[in-house]
mmCIF file with all atom_site columns, C-alpha atoms in Angstrom:
data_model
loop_
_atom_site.group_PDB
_atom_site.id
_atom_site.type_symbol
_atom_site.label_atom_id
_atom_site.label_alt_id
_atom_site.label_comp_id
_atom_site.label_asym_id
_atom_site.label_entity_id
_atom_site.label_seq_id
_atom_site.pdbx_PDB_ins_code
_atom_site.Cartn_x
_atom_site.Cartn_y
_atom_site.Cartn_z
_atom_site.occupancy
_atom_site.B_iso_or_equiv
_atom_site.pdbx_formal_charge
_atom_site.auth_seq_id
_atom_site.auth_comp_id
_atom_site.auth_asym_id
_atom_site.auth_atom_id
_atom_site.pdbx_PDB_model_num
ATOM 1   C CA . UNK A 1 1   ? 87.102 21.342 116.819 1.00 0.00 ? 187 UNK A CA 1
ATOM 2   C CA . UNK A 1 2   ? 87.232 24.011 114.235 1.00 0.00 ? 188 UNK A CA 1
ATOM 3   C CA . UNK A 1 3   ? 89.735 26.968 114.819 1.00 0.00 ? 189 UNK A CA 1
ATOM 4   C CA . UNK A 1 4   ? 87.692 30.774 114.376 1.00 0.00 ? 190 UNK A CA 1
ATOM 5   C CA . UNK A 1 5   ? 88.425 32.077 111.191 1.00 0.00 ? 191 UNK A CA 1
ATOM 6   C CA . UNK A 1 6   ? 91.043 34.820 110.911 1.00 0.00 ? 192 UNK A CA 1
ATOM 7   C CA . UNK A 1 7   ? 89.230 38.456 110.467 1.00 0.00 ? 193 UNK A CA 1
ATOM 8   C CA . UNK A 1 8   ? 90.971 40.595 107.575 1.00 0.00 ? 194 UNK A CA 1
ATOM 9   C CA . UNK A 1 9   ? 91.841 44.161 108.871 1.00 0.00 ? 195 UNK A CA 1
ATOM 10  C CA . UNK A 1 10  ? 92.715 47.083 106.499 1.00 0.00 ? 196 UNK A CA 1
ATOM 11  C CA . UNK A 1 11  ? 94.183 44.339 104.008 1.00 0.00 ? 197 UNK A CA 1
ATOM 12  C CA . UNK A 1 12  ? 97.232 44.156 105.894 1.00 0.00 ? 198 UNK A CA 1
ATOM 13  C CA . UNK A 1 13  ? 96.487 42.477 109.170 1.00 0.00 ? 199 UNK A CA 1
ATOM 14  C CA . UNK A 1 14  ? 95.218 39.278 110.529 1.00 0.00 ? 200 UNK A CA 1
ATOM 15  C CA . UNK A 1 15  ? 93.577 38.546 113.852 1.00 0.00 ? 201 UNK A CA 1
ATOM 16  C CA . UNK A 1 16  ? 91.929 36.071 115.263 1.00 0.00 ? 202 UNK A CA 1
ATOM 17  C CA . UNK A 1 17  ? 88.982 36.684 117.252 1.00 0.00 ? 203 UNK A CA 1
ATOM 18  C CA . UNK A 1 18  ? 89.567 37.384 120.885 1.00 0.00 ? 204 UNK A CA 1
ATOM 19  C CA . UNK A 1 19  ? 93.333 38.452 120.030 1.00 0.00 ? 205 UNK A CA 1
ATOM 20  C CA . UNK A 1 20  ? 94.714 42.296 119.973 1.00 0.00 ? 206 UNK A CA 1
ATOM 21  C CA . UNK A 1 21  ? 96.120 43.529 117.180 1.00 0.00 ? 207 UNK A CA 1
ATOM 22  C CA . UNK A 1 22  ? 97.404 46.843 115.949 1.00 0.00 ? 208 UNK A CA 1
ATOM 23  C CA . UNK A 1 23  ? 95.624 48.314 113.512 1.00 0.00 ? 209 UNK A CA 1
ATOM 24  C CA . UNK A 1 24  ? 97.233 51.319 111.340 1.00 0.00 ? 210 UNK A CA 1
ATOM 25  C CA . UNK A 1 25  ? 93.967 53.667 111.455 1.00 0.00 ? 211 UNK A CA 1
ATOM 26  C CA . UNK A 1 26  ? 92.847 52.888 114.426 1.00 0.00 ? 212 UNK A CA 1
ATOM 27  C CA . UNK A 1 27  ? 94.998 51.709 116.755 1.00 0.00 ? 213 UNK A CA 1
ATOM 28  C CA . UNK A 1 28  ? 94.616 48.845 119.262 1.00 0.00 ? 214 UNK A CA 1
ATOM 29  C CA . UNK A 1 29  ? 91.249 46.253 117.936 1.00 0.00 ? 215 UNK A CA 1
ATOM 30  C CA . UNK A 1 30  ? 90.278 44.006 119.769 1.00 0.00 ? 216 UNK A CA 1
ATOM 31  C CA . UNK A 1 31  ? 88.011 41.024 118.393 1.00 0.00 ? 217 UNK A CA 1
ATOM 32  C CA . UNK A 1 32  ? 85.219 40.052 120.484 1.00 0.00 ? 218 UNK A CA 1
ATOM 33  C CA . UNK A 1 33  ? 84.135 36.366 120.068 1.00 0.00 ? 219 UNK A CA 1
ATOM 34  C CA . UNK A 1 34  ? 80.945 36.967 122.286 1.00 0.00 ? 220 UNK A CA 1
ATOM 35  C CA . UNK A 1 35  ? 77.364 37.694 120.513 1.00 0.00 ? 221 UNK A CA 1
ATOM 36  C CA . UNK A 1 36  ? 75.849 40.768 121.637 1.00 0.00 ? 222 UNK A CA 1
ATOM 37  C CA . UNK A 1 37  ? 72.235 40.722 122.657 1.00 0.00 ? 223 UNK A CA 1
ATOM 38  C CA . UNK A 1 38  ? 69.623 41.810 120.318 1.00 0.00 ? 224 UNK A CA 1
ATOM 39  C CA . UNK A 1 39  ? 66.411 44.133 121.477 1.00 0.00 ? 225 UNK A CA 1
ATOM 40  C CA . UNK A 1 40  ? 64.492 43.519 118.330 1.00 0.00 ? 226 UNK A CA 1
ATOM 41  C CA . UNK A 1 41  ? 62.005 46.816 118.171 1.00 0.00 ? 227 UNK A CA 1
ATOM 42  C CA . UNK A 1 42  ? 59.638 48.834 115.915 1.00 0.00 ? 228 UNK A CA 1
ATOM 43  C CA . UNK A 1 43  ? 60.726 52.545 115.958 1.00 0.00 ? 229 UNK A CA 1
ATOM 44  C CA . UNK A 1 44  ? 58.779 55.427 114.595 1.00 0.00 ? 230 UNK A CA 1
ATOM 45  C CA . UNK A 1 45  ? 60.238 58.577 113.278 1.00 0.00 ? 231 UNK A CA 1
ATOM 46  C CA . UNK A 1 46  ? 57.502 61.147 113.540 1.00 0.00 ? 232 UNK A CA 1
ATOM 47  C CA . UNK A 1 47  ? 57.908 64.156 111.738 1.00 0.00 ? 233 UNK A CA 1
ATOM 48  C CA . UNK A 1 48  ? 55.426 67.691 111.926 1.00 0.00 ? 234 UNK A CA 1
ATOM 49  C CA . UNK A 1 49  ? 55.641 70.671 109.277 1.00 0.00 ? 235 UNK A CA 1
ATOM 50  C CA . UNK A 1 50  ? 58.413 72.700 111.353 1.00 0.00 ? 236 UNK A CA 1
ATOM 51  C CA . UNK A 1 51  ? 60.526 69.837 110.136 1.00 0.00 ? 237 UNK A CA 1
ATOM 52  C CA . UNK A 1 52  ? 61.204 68.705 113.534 1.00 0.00 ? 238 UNK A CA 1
ATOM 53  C CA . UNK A 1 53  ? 61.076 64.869 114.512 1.00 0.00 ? 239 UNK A CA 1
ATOM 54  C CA . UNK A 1 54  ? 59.271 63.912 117.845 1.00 0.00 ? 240 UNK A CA 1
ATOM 55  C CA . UNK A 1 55  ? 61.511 61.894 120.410 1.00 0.00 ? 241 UNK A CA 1
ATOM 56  C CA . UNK A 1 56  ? 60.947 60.436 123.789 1.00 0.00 ? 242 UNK A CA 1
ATOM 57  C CA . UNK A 1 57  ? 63.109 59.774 126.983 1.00 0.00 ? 243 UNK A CA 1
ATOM 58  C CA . UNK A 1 58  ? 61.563 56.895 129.184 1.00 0.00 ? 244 UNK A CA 1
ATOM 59  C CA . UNK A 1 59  ? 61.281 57.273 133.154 1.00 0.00 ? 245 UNK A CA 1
ATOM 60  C CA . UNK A 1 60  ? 64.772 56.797 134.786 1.00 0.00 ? 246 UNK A CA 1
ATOM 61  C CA . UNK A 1 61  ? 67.200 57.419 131.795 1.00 0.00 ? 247 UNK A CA 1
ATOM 62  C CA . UNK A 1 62  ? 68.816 60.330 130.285 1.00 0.00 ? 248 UNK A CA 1
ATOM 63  C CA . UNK A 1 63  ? 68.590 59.957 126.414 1.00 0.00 ? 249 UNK A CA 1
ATOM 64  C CA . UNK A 1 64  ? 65.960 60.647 123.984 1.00 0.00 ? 250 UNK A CA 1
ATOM 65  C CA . UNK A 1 65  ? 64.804 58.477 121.237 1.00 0.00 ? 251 UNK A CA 1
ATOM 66  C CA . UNK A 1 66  ? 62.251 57.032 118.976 1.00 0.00 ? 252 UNK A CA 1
ATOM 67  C CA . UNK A 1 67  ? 58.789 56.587 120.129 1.00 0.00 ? 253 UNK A CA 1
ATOM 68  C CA . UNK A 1 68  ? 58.286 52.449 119.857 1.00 0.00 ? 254 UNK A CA 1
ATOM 69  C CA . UNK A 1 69  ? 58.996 49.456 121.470 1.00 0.00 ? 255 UNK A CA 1
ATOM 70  C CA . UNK A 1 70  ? 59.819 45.655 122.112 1.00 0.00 ? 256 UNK A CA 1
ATOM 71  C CA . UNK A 1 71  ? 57.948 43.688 119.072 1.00 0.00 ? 257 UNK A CA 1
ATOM 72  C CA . UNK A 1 72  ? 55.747 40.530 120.988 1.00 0.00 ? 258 UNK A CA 1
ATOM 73  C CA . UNK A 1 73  ? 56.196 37.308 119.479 1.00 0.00 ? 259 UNK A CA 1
ATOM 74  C CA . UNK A 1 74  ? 53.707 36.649 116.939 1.00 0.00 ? 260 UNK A CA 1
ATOM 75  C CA . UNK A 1 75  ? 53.271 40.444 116.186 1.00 0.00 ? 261 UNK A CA 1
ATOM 76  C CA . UNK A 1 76  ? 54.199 41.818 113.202 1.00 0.00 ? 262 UNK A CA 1
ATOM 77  C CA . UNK A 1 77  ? 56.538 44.820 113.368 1.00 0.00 ? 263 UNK A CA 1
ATOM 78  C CA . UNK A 1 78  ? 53.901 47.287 112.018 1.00 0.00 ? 264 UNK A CA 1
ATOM 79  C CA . UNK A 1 79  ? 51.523 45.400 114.830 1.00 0.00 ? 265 UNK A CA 1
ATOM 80  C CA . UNK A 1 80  ? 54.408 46.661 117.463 1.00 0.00 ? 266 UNK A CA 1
ATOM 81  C CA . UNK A 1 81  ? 54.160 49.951 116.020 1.00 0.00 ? 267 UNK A CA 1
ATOM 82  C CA . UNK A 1 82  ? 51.306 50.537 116.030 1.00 0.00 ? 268 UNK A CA 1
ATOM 83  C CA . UNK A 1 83  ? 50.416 49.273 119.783 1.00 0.00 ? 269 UNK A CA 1
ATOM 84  C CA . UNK A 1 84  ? 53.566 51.031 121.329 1.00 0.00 ? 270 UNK A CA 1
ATOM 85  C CA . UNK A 1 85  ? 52.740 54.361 119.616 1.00 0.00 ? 271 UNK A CA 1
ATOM 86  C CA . UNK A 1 86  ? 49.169 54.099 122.110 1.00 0.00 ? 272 UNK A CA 1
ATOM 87  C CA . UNK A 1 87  ? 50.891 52.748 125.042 1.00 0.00 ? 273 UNK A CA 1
ATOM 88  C CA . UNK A 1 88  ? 53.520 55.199 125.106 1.00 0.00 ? 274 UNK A CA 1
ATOM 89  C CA . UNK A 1 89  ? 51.773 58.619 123.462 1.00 0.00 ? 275 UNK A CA 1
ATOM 90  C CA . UNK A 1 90  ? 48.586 58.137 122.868 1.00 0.00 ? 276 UNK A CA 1
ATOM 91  C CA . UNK A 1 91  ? 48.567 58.219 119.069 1.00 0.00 ? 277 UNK A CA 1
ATOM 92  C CA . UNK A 1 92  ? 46.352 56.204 116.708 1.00 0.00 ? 278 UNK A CA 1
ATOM 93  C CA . UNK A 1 93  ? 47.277 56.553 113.374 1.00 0.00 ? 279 UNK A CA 1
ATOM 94  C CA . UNK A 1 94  ? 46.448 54.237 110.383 1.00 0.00 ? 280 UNK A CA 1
ATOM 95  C CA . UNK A 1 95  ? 48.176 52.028 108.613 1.00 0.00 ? 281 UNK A CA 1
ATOM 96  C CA . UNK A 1 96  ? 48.105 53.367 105.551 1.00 0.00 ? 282 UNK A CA 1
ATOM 97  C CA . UNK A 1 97  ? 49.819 56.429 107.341 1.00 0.00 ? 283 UNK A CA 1
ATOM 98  C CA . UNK A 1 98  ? 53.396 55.069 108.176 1.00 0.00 ? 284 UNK A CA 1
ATOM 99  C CA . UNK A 1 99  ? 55.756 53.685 105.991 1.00 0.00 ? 285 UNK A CA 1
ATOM 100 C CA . UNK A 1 100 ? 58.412 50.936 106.409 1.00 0.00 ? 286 UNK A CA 1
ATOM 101 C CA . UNK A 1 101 ? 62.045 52.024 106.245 1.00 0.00 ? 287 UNK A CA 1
ATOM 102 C CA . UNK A 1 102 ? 63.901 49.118 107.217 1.00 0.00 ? 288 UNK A CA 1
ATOM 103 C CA . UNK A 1 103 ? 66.117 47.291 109.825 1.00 0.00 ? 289 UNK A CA 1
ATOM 104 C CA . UNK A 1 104 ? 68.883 50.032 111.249 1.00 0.00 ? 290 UNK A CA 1
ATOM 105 C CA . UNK A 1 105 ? 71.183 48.479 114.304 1.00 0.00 ? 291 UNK A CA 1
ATOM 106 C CA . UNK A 1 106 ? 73.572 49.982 116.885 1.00 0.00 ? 292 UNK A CA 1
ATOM 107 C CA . UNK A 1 107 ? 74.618 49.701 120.255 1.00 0.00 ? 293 UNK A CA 1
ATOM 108 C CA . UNK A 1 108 ? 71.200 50.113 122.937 1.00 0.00 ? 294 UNK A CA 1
ATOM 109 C CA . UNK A 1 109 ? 70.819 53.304 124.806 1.00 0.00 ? 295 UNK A CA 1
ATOM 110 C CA . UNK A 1 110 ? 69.555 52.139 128.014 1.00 0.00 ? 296 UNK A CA 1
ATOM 111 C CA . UNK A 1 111 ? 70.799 47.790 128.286 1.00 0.00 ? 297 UNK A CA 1
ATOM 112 C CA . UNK A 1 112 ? 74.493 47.856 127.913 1.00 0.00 ? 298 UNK A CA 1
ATOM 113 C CA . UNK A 1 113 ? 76.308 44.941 126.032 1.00 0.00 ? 299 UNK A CA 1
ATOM 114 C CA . UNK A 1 114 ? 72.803 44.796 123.771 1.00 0.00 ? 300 UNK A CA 1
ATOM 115 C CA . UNK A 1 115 ? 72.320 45.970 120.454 1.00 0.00 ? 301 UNK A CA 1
ATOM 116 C CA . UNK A 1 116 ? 69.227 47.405 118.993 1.00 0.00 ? 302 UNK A CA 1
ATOM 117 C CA . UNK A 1 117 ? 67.661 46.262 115.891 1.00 0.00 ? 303 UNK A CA 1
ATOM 118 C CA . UNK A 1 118 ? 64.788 48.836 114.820 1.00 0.00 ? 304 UNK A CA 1
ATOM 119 C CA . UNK A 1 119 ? 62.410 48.256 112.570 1.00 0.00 ? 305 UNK A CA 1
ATOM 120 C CA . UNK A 1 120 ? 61.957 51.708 111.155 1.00 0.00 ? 306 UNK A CA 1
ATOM 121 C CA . UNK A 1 121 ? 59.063 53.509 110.347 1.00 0.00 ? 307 UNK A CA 1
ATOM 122 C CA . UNK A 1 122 ? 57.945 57.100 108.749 1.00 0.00 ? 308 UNK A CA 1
ATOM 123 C CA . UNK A 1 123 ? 55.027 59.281 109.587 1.00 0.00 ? 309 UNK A CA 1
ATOM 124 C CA . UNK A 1 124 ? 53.570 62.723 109.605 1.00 0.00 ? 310 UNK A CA 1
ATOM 125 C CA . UNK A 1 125 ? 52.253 63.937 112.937 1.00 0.00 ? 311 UNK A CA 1
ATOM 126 C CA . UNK A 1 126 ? 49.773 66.369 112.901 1.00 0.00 ? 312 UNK A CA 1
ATOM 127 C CA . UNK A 1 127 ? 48.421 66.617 116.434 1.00 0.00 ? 313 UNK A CA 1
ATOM 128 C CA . UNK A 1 128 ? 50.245 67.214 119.525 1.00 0.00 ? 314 UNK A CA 1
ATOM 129 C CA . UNK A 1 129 ? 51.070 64.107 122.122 1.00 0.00 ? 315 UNK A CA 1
ATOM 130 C CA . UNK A 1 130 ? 51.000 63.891 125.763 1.00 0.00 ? 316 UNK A CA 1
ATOM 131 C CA . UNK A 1 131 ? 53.459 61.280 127.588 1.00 0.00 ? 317 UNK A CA 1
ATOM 132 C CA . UNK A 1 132 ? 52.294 57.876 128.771 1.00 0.00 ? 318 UNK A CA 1
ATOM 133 C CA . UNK A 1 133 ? 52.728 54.789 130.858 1.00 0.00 ? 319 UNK A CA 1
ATOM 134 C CA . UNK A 1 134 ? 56.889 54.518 130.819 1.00 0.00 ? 320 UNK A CA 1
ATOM 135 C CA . UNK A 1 135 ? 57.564 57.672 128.816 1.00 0.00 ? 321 UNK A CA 1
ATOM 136 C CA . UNK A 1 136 ? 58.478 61.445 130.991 1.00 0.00 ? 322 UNK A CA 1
ATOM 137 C CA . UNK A 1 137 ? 59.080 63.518 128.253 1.00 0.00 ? 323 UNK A CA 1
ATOM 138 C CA . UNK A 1 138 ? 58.297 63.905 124.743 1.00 0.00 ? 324 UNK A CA 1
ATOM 139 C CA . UNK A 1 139 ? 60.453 66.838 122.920 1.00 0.00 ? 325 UNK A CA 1
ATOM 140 C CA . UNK A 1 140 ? 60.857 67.555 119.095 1.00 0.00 ? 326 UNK A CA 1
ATOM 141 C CA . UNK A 1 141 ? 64.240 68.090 117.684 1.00 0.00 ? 327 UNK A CA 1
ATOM 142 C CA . UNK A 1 142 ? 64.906 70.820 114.954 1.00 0.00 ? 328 UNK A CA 1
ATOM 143 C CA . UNK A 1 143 ? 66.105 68.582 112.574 1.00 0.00 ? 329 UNK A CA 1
ATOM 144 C CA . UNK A 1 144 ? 68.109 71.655 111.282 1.00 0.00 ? 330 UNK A CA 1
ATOM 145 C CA . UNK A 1 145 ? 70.251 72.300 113.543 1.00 0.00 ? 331 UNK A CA 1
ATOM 146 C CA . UNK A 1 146 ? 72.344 70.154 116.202 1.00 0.00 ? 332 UNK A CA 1
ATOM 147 C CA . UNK A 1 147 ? 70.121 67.783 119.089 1.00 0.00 ? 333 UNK A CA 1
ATOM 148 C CA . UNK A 1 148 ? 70.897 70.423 122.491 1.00 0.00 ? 334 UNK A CA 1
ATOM 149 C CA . UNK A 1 149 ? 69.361 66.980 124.467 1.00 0.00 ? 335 UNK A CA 1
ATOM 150 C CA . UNK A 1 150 ? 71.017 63.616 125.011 1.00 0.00 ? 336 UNK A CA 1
ATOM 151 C CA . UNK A 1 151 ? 69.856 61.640 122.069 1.00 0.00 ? 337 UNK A CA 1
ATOM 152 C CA . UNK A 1 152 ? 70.284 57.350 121.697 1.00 0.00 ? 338 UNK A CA 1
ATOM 153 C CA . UNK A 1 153 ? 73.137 56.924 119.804 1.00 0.00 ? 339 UNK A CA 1
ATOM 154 C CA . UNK A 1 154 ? 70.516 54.777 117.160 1.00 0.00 ? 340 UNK A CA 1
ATOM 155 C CA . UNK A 1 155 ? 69.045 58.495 116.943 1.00 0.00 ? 341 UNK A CA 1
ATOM 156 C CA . UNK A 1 156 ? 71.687 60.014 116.328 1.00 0.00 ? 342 UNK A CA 1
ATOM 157 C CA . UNK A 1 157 ? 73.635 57.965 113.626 1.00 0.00 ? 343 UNK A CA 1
ATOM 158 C CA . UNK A 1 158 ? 70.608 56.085 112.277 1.00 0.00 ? 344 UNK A CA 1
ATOM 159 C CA . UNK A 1 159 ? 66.938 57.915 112.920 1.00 0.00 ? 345 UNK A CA 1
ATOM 160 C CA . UNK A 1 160 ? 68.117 61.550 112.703 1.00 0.00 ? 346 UNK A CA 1
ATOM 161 C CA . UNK A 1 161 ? 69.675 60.967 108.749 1.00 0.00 ? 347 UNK A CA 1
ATOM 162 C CA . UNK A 1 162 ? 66.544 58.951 108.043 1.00 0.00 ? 348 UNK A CA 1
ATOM 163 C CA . UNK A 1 163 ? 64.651 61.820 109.080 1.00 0.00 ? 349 UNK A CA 1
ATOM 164 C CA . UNK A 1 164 ? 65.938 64.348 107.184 1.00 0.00 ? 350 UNK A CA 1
ATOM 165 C CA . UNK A 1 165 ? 66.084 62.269 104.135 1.00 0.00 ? 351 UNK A CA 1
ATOM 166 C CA . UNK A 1 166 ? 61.886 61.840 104.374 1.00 0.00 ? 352 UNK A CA 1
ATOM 167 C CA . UNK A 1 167 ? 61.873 65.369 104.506 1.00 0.00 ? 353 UNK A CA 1
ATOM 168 C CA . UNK A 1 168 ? 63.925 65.624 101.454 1.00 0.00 ? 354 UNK A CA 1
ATOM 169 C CA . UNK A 1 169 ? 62.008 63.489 99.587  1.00 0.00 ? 355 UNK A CA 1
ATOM 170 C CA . UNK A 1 170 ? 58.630 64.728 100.359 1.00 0.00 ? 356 UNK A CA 1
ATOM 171 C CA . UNK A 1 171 ? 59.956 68.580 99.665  1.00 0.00 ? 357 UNK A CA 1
ATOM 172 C CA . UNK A 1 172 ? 61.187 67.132 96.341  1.00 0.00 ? 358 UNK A CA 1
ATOM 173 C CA . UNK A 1 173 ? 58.079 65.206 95.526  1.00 0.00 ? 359 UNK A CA 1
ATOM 174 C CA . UNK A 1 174 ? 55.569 67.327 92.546  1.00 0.00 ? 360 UNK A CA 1
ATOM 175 C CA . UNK A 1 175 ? 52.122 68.081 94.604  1.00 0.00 ? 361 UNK A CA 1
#
């Protein structure tokens, strides 16, 4: 049987997966040798002209996030999109609408030990949404200023940046 392959920390340090070792920015690591789940999802980061970006919160949790959901096997992620976006708000919007960002991950919001892999997606919203089937609460966040809600961590480190950079480039963009 093969021995797991040492992991190079900092360029000073060697450990093993599953071992401790001390690292000198950090501290204590820690290397996991267990595969985190992935929750595979198309995610849509809805913007309107107040340059505010449309997030949900789901019945029975606490944190806000990107309207989308679970991709089906044999569905393409745009398919996902596009079906979640009418389950969960009632929106229809076109294809030619939304645009494909790409594949952001971090640490799921509501399944711990699972990771989130979001298939990421850009649209303008000009119409107002009502919650649906799993979803409370739909809020906008003032992309200009600091979330005053809970917000998925994915949100926060990977959606909310996106969203401001679509913003950028459309303000930038000659009309």
């Amino acid at each position: 049987r093969r021995q797991p392959r040492a992991l190079h920390l900092e360029g000073t340090r060697f450990a093993t997966p599953g071992g401790t070792q001390r690292h000198p920015g950090i501290g204590r690591v820690t290397m996991s040798t267990e595969a985190r789940r992935e929750i595979i999802i198309a995610a849509a980061v809805l913007l309107n002209e107040r340059r505010q970006m449309l997030v949900v919160r789901k019945r029975g949790t606490t944190q806000f996030m990107q309207p989308g959901g679970k991709i089906d096997p044999g569905e393409t992620p745009q398919q996902a999109l596009h079906r979640e976006l009418a389950e969960e708000i009632g929106l229809m919007l076109p294809d030619h609408a939304v645009r494909y960002e790409g594949v952001f991950r971090e640490e799921a919001a509501n399944e711990p030990g699972a990771d989130v892999v979001a298939h990421a997606f850009t649209a303008r919203l000009h119409t107002e949404v009502l919650p649906q089937a799993e979803i409370e609460e739909v809020r906008w966040l003032d992309l200009d200023a600091k979330p005053d809600l809970p917000i998925a961590r994915l949100t926060e480190t990977r959606m909310l940046p996106l969203a401001r950079a679509a913003l950028m480039e459309s303000e930038t963009k000659p009309r």
